[in-house]
XYZ file of C-alpha atoms in Angstrom:
341
model
C 41.815 -63.000 148.241
C 39.514 -64.490 144.947
C 38.504 -61.547 142.705
C 34.583 -60.905 142.170
C 33.525 -60.729 138.797
C 30.105 -59.661 136.919
C 28.318 -61.626 133.939
C 25.274 -61.189 132.236
C 23.126 -64.556 133.405
C 20.897 -65.770 130.544
C 20.012 -69.406 131.855
C 17.401 -69.571 133.812
C 17.936 -72.797 135.249
C 20.931 -71.001 136.657
C 18.738 -68.083 137.947
C 15.859 -70.364 139.537
C 18.366 -72.644 141.540
C 20.137 -70.163 142.890
C 17.294 -67.492 144.200
C 15.481 -71.393 145.819
C 18.649 -71.364 148.307
C 17.667 -67.922 149.562
C 14.157 -67.434 151.268
C 14.620 -63.817 151.229
C 14.432 -63.722 147.364
C 10.794 -63.022 146.504
C 8.947 -62.925 142.938
C 9.943 -59.247 141.703
C 13.727 -60.711 141.229
C 12.465 -64.148 139.860
C 13.143 -64.943 135.924
C 8.852 -64.690 135.589
C 8.973 -61.023 136.522
C 12.175 -59.880 134.293
C 10.257 -61.626 131.564
C 7.031 -59.572 132.288
C 8.603 -56.487 131.818
C 10.424 -58.292 128.736
C 7.050 -58.363 127.452
C 5.936 -55.125 128.632
C 9.053 -54.059 126.075
C 11.638 -52.697 128.446
C 14.866 -53.674 128.648
C 15.732 -55.958 131.522
C 19.274 -56.804 132.806
C 19.932 -60.136 134.691
C 23.716 -59.458 136.170
C 25.013 -62.697 138.344
C 28.396 -61.796 140.650
C 30.954 -64.633 140.805
C 33.637 -65.857 143.295
C 35.533 -67.914 140.906
C 33.122 -70.672 139.534
C 30.849 -69.858 142.244
C 27.757 -67.808 141.728
C 27.168 -65.269 145.204
C 24.476 -62.881 143.952
C 21.758 -61.679 141.373
C 20.514 -58.226 140.492
C 17.652 -58.399 138.037
C 17.230 -54.572 137.028
C 14.759 -52.963 134.716
C 15.102 -49.683 132.654
C 12.054 -47.874 133.063
C 11.431 -45.229 130.174
C 9.896 -42.032 131.613
C 9.338 -38.318 129.540
C 11.046 -37.011 132.135
C 13.756 -38.833 131.896
C 14.171 -42.954 131.691
C 15.464 -44.470 135.262
C 16.616 -47.713 136.513
C 14.537 -50.147 139.102
C 16.306 -53.160 141.277
C 13.193 -54.494 143.007
C 13.535 -56.422 145.959
C 17.348 -57.010 145.237
C 19.950 -57.210 144.727
C 20.062 -61.037 146.735
C 23.391 -60.710 147.786
C 25.096 -61.066 151.133
C 24.780 -57.783 152.411
C 27.245 -58.311 155.458
C 30.432 -59.157 152.535
C 31.606 -55.368 151.872
C 33.427 -55.806 149.001
C 30.327 -57.715 146.917
C 28.565 -54.765 147.664
C 31.049 -52.139 146.455
C 30.968 -54.385 143.320
C 26.967 -54.630 142.979
C 26.908 -50.616 143.613
C 29.588 -50.032 141.160
C 28.245 -52.897 138.284
C 24.540 -50.726 138.974
C 25.913 -47.197 138.394
C 27.612 -48.676 135.477
C 24.522 -50.000 134.088
C 21.984 -47.099 134.752
C 25.253 -45.064 132.819
C 25.035 -47.534 129.689
C 21.375 -47.134 129.414
C 21.247 -43.457 130.174
C 19.333 -43.427 132.816
C 19.170 -40.220 134.881
C 19.133 -42.343 138.372
C 18.711 -45.956 139.924
C 15.849 -46.722 142.637
C 16.507 -49.837 144.592
C 14.129 -51.532 147.027
C 15.959 -54.370 148.653
C 15.031 -56.913 150.749
C 16.528 -55.291 154.178
C 14.574 -54.578 157.262
C 14.639 -50.824 157.981
C 17.092 -50.483 160.518
C 20.276 -48.977 161.344
C 22.325 -51.069 159.482
C 20.251 -50.718 155.993
C 20.183 -47.289 156.843
C 23.693 -46.287 157.494
C 24.813 -48.872 154.210
C 22.936 -46.776 151.730
C 23.801 -43.100 152.623
C 27.593 -44.675 152.860
C 27.393 -45.547 149.402
C 26.076 -42.181 147.957
C 22.165 -42.930 147.796
C 19.260 -40.563 149.304
C 15.392 -41.325 150.430
C 13.284 -41.669 147.012
C 10.367 -39.248 146.775
C 8.130 -42.276 146.515
C 7.962 -45.904 146.937
C 9.095 -48.833 144.937
C 7.024 -52.023 145.379
C 5.700 -52.709 148.769
C 7.910 -51.571 151.784
C 5.258 -51.982 154.945
C 3.864 -55.521 154.765
C 1.748 -57.631 156.660
C 3.673 -61.129 157.000
C 1.956 -64.804 158.447
C 3.743 -67.566 159.336
C 1.360 -70.404 157.649
C 3.350 -73.033 159.339
C 0.872 -73.590 162.133
C -2.409 -76.042 161.440
C -5.680 -74.616 159.910
C -6.970 -74.600 163.601
C -3.948 -72.569 165.275
C -3.975 -70.542 162.009
C -7.582 -69.837 162.671
C -7.336 -69.023 166.421
C -4.623 -66.259 166.342
C -7.135 -64.306 163.588
C -8.983 -60.922 164.763
C -12.533 -62.577 165.702
C -14.229 -60.465 163.628
C -12.203 -62.109 160.698
C -12.666 -65.251 161.620
C -16.664 -64.735 162.121
C -16.586 -63.256 158.163
C -14.730 -66.902 156.799
C -17.484 -69.005 158.767
C -20.047 -66.753 157.378
C -18.877 -66.630 154.109
C -18.710 -70.519 154.650
C -22.248 -70.870 156.054
C -24.113 -68.911 153.846
C -22.251 -70.836 150.494
C -20.356 -68.374 149.188
C -18.242 -69.911 146.230
C -14.636 -69.447 145.467
C -13.186 -70.828 141.942
C -9.655 -70.492 140.267
C -8.607 -69.722 137.322
C -5.414 -69.392 135.470
C -7.011 -68.534 132.218
C -6.413 -65.361 130.685
C -9.659 -64.590 128.996
C -10.481 -64.230 132.887
C -7.875 -61.007 133.084
C -10.386 -58.758 131.029
C -13.185 -59.165 133.495
C -10.667 -58.525 136.671
C -9.622 -55.293 134.678
C -12.963 -54.034 134.278
C -13.781 -54.590 137.604
C -10.436 -52.977 138.800
C -11.330 -49.676 136.675
C -14.683 -49.679 138.535
C -13.136 -49.955 141.960
C -9.980 -47.281 141.107
C -12.973 -44.732 139.844
C -14.610 -45.700 143.051
C -11.782 -44.809 145.468
C -10.209 -42.577 142.945
C -7.098 -44.227 141.999
C -4.943 -44.297 138.950
C -5.228 -47.937 137.846
C -2.753 -50.367 136.101
C -3.397 -50.461 132.480
C -5.196 -53.520 130.886
C -2.031 -55.027 129.631
C 0.424 -54.261 132.275
C -2.271 -57.294 134.420
C -2.472 -59.230 131.272
C 1.381 -59.548 130.539
C 2.229 -60.168 133.876
C -1.171 -62.582 134.889
C -0.067 -64.530 131.726
C 3.574 -65.096 132.737
C 2.721 -66.478 135.811
C 0.112 -68.645 134.962
C 1.984 -70.483 132.479
C 4.418 -71.246 135.065
C 1.910 -72.129 137.257
C 2.869 -69.515 140.270
C -0.215 -67.453 140.367
C -3.723 -68.028 140.529
C -6.845 -65.332 140.003
C -9.671 -65.992 142.803
C -12.907 -65.008 142.274
C -15.873 -65.241 145.304
C -19.174 -65.407 143.815
C -22.678 -65.455 145.804
C -26.205 -66.446 143.752
C -24.416 -65.644 140.467
C -22.960 -62.596 141.745
C -19.280 -61.587 141.724
C -18.163 -60.539 145.622
C -14.277 -59.969 145.118
C -11.319 -61.462 143.237
C -7.605 -61.219 143.868
C -4.861 -62.680 142.280
C -2.414 -64.650 144.171
C 1.149 -65.259 143.105
C 2.764 -68.331 144.877
C 7.005 -68.121 144.332
C 9.651 -69.522 146.718
C 9.083 -69.806 150.531
C 5.945 -67.147 150.272
C 2.988 -66.827 148.504
C 1.547 -63.328 147.512
C -1.787 -61.105 147.712
C -0.360 -58.855 144.702
C -3.379 -57.619 143.609
C -7.512 -57.477 144.700
C -10.750 -55.999 143.271
C -14.331 -55.279 145.385
C -17.089 -55.058 143.543
C -20.257 -53.129 145.283
C -22.181 -56.294 145.446
C -19.130 -57.852 147.638
C -19.183 -54.964 150.353
C -22.893 -56.657 151.378
C -21.000 -60.746 151.622
C -17.630 -61.791 153.030
C -15.783 -63.429 150.034
C -12.781 -61.038 150.096
C -12.114 -62.877 153.668
C -13.226 -66.809 152.518
C -10.464 -66.007 149.438
C -7.807 -65.098 151.640
C -8.360 -68.159 153.542
C -8.585 -70.500 150.498
C -5.721 -68.576 149.292
C -3.172 -69.651 152.506
C -4.801 -73.029 152.469
C -3.708 -73.799 148.954
C -0.221 -72.176 150.014
C 0.109 -74.688 152.990
C -0.684 -77.151 150.072
C 2.474 -76.075 148.142
C 4.710 -76.171 150.839
C 5.476 -72.240 151.234
C 5.825 -71.228 154.356
C 4.494 -67.437 154.662
C 1.518 -65.971 153.071
C 2.412 -62.002 152.113
C -0.708 -59.462 152.322
C 1.681 -56.646 150.389
C 1.496 -53.357 151.289
C -0.353 -52.071 154.399
C -0.979 -48.259 155.749
C 1.156 -47.436 159.228
C -1.626 -47.949 162.272
C -1.578 -44.553 162.243
C -2.148 -43.353 159.171
C -5.673 -42.989 158.819
C -5.978 -40.764 155.758
C -4.403 -42.805 153.383
C -6.165 -44.648 151.194
C -4.913 -48.290 151.783
C -5.616 -47.566 155.408
C -9.148 -49.473 155.071
C -8.091 -52.347 153.162
C -5.162 -52.739 156.055
C -7.440 -53.429 158.599
C -9.061 -55.995 156.631
C -5.499 -57.865 155.894
C -3.895 -57.351 159.691
C -7.373 -59.223 160.781
C -5.758 -62.130 159.772
C -2.825 -62.174 162.200
C 0.439 -61.654 160.341
C 2.763 -59.010 161.706
C 3.967 -56.084 159.783
C 7.622 -56.338 158.250
C 9.026 -52.537 157.411
C 11.736 -53.119 154.579
C 13.943 -49.788 153.803
C 12.633 -47.066 152.270
C 13.032 -46.509 148.572
C 16.788 -45.412 147.785
C 18.025 -43.593 144.876
C 21.548 -43.278 143.416
C 21.344 -39.715 141.267
C 23.481 -40.570 138.297
C 22.338 -36.978 136.199
C 21.432 -33.927 139.054
C 19.877 -31.384 137.288
C 17.214 -33.927 135.336
C 16.808 -36.045 138.987
C 15.620 -33.083 140.654
C 12.727 -32.327 137.837
C 12.038 -35.795 138.562
C 12.011 -35.652 142.085
C 9.634 -32.814 142.303
C 6.829 -34.002 139.920
C 6.798 -37.505 142.188
C 6.533 -35.334 145.302
C 3.229 -33.434 144.108
C 2.142 -37.286 143.139
C 2.573 -38.447 146.236
C 0.342 -36.146 148.085
C -2.309 -35.832 145.365
C -2.680 -39.584 145.464
C -2.664 -40.058 149.027
C 0.275 -42.898 149.566
């Protein structure tokens, strides 16, 4: 039997070439997501798993600094064959070793695995436990955009079709940008939205560095809907691999009067189709019975386009330092209640 070896990967072309052959991979394991975190002064580790000379798996992990103790995250990864028991064993061992090396109190992973008996049993058998908080979107609304535009329109909710056509009829304008100067405007609108909806926003640096990296690679566009020179809505759409992702969005007070947000989504879908992308991901949604969730209203909007809910395995934690982890666990449980997520 050929031994599986572990090596750091420092070549962008090799990394991206591997991900391009794996349809399940999304932007969270991309080279660009690693660059973004490096720009935030975080340490990232790109790990490759080899069987002989063949690369059979990759894992981007990020060291997250926190006053309560640093921890390691593996967002939407690793990208491996989860049925290969030996590979899974090596990957989990490498994950634990990296965490110890960087003095992390735990590892948090949200893999690209659907939440089912296979995934739950796999992680439980390897000493993981359910995390008190999520790590990136776990329940998403995902739409196959391979049908024609006419067919896509037909499968939308009637009210969604109406709003798109109304937006086109009254002349709402949709523009796109890859200019980092426009990020500040988006951030200011985000602050207004956060104040109105009572949530903690990301920092300006967080948005700026992320937008810069994906703009430079032509992997993202900032969409803006305007009517009579007033901004109605904006959306940051990432185009990566076989999926376009509605990653962030804002709506203004003026936007409540006009359907600019609907037209943005439709234009972004059409752009994704032009790029040969097969799926449009509306990103996180609340469960349909979670009416108290702060994303409940926006989830109704997202589901109106006809996508299907995709439920990934809830974030899993591998505990390295139990006493410190228990403190972290308590803090995060409380935050989850306060933030209604």
